[in-house]
XYZ file of C-alpha atoms in Angstrom:
237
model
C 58.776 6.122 -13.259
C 57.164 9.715 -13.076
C 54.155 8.385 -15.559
C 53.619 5.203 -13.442
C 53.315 6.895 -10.620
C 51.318 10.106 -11.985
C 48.694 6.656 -12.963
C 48.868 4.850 -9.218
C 48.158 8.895 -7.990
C 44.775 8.852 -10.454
C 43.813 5.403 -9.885
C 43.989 6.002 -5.613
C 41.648 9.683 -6.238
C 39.079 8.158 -8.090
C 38.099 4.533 -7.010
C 37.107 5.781 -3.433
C 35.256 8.898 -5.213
C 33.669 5.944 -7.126
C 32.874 3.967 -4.681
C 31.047 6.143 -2.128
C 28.626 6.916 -5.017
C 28.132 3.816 -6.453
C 24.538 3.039 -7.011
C 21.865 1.531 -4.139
C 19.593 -1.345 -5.503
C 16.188 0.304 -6.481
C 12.872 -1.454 -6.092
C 9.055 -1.126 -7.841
C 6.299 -1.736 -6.012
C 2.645 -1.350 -6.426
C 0.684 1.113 -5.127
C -3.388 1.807 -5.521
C -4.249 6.209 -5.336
C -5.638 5.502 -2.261
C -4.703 9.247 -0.324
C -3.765 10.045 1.935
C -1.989 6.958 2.364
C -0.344 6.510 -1.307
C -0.371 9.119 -3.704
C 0.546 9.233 -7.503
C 3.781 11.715 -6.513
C 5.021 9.384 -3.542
C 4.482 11.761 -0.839
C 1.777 9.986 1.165
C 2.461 8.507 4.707
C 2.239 4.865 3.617
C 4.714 5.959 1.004
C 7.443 8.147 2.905
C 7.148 5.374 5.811
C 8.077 2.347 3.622
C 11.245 4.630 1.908
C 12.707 5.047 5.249
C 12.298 1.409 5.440
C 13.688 0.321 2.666
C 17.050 3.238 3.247
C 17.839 1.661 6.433
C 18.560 -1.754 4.991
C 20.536 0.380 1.796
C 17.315 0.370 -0.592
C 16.173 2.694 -2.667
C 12.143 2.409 -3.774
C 10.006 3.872 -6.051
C 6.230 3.478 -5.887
C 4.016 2.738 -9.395
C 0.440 3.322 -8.949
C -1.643 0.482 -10.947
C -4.815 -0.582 -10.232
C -5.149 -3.068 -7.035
C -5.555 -6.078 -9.222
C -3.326 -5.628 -12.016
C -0.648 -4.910 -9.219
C -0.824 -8.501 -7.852
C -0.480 -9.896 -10.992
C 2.798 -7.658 -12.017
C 4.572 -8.311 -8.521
C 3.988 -12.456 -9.241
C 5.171 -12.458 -12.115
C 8.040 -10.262 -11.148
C 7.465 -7.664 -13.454
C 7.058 -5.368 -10.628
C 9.135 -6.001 -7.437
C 6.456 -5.794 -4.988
C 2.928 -4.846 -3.892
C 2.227 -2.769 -1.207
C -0.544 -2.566 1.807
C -2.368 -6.119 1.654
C -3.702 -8.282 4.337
C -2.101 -11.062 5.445
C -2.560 -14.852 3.467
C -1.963 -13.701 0.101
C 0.585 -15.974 -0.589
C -1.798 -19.281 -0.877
C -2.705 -17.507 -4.231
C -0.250 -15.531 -5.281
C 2.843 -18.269 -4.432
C 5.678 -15.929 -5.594
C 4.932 -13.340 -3.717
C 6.488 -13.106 0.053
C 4.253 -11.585 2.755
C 6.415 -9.173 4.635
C 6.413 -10.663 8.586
C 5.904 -6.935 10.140
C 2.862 -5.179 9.357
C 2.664 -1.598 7.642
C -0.882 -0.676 9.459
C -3.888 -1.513 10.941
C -6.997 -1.018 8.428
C -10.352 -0.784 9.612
C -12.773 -1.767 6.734
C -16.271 0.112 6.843
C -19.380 0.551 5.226
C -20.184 4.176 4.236
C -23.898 5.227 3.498
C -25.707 8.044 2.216
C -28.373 7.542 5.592
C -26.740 7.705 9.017
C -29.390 5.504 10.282
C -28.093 2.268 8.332
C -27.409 -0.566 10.509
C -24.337 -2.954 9.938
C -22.830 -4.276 12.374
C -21.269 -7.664 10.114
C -20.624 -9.162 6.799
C -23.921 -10.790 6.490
C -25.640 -7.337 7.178
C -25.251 -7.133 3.787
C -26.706 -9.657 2.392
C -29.782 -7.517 0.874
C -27.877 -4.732 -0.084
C -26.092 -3.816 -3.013
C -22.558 -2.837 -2.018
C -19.948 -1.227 -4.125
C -16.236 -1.995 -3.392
C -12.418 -1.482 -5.514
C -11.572 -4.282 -7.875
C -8.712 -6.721 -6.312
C -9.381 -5.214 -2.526
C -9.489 -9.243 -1.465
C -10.973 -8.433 2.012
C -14.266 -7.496 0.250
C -14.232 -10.463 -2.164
C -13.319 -13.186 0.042
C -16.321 -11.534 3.189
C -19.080 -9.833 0.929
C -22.324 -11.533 0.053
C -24.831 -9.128 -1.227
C -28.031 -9.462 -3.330
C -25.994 -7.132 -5.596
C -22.156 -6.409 -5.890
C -20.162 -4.120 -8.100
C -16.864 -3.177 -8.473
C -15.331 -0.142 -9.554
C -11.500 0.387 -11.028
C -11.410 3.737 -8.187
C -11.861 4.962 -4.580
C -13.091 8.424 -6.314
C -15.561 6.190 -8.751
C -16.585 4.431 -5.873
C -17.943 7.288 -3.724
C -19.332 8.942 -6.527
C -21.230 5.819 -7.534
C -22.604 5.709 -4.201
C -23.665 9.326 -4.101
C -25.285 8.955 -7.398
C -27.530 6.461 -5.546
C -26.605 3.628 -7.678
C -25.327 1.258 -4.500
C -26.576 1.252 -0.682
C -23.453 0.864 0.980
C -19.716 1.555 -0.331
C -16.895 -0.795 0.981
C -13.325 1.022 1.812
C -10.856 1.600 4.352
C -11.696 4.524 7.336
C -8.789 6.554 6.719
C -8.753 6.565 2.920
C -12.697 6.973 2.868
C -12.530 9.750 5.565
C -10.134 11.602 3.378
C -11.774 11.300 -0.481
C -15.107 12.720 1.321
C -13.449 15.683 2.639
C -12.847 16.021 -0.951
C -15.942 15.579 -2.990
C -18.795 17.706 -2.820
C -22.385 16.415 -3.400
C -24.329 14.274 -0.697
C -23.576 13.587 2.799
C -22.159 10.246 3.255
C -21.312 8.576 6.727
C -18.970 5.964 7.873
C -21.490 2.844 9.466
C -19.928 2.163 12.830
C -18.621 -0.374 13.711
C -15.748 -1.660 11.114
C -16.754 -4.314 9.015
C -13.261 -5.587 10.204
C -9.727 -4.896 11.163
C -6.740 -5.735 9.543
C -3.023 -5.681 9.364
C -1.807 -4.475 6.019
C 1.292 -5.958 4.674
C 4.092 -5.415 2.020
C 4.682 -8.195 -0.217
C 8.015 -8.745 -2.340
C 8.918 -11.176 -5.060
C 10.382 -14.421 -4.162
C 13.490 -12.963 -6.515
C 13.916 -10.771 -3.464
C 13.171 -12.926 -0.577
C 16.602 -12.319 1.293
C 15.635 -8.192 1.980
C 12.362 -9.802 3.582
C 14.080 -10.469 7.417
C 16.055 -7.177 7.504
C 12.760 -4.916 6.111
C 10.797 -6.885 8.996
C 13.248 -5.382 11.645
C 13.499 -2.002 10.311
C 9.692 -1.739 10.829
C 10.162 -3.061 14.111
C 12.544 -1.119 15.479
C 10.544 2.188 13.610
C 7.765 1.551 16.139
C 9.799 1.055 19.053
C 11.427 4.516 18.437
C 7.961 5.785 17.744
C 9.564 6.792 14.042
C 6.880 4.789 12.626
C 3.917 6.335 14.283
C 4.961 9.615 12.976
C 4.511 8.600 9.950
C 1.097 7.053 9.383
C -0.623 9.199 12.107
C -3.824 10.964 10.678
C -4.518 14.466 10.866
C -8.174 15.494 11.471
């Protein structure tokens, strides 16, 4: 009797202990270097806003930086769980993947120039230029037609191809292309007002996990109603 009990008194300590720390899901998702937004060590707004996402519907997430392409293709096939920051539609060609219904951000997509005096003020603006862009950024492919396009595996490439004078205009986001300039040294280059276009970015997830889609749109809702969200992605000049 003193055994069986001394085993009911071991069994009734350690399954709660167990319990409490058994293991959250964890999810992959793709992520382009594109600071300050998403950076290789996870710390970037984008990233630290989308982890308190995912922990207040009991999800941990870890972010794999690929290039933009090559993370489509791994989060429809499932090898990686998602892809992050894409505009809206994707799912007509990439039919496994789910389009999360509660935007990350708004992007504005510009033209940057090495002459402030460049004048673009739409897509077919550049039609006599040669413009330089990031493979798989599907805003520029779908919009651009230029005499000349090329397309470059990096947002550092990119900027450095366009200060080398090899391209009149380089395609990219405001925020990430305001940032990577403060960064590199060489010859001016200017943002072309006004935005090509704005956008709302997006998360996408594998169909495989299709039932965290509803619960990940409300906790980015209810992060920008308690102004959470803002917080997060707001840029520091």
């Amino acid at each position: 009797m003193t055994i069986r009990i001394f085993f009911w008194l071991m069994f009734a300590v350690f399954l709660p202990l167990g319990s409490a720390h058994a293991e959250r899901p964890v999810l992959t998702i793709g992520a382009t270097n594109s600071p300050p937004l998403s950076l290789p060590d996870q710390s970037g707004m984008l990233d630290l806003m989308l982890k308190e996402a995912f922990a207040r519907i009991g999800v941990d997430v870890r972010f794999v930086t690929l290039p933009s392409e090559r993370s489509l293709i791994e989060a429809e096939h499932g090898i990686i769980d998602g892809d992050n920051n894409r505009v809206a539609g994707l799912e007509a060609r990439y039919p496994r993947l789910i389009q999360v219904p509660e935007s990350n951000m708004t992007y504005e997509f510009m033209a940057f120039a090495t002459r402030p005096d460049v004048s673009i003020k739409s897509w077919a603006d550049l039609k006599a230029m040669h413009a330089a862009h990031v493979i798989g950024w599907k805003v520029f492919e779908d919009n651009v037609s230029a005499s000349q396009v090329t397309k470059l595996p990096t947002s550092k490439q990119l900027f450095l191809f366009l200060q080398a004078g090899r391209a009149d205009v380089a395609l990219f986001d405001r925020i990430g292309g305001a940032y990577l300039l403060g960064q590199l040294k060489g010859k001016p280059v200017y943002a072309i007002e006004p935005p090509l276009a704005k956008r709302e970015m997006y998360l996408y997830l594998n169909a495989k996990h299709a039932d965290l889609v509803p619960a990940l749109a409300r906790a980015l809702r209810a992060m920008k109603e308690e102004g959470s969200h803002a917080r997060f992605v707001a840029v520091k000049n």
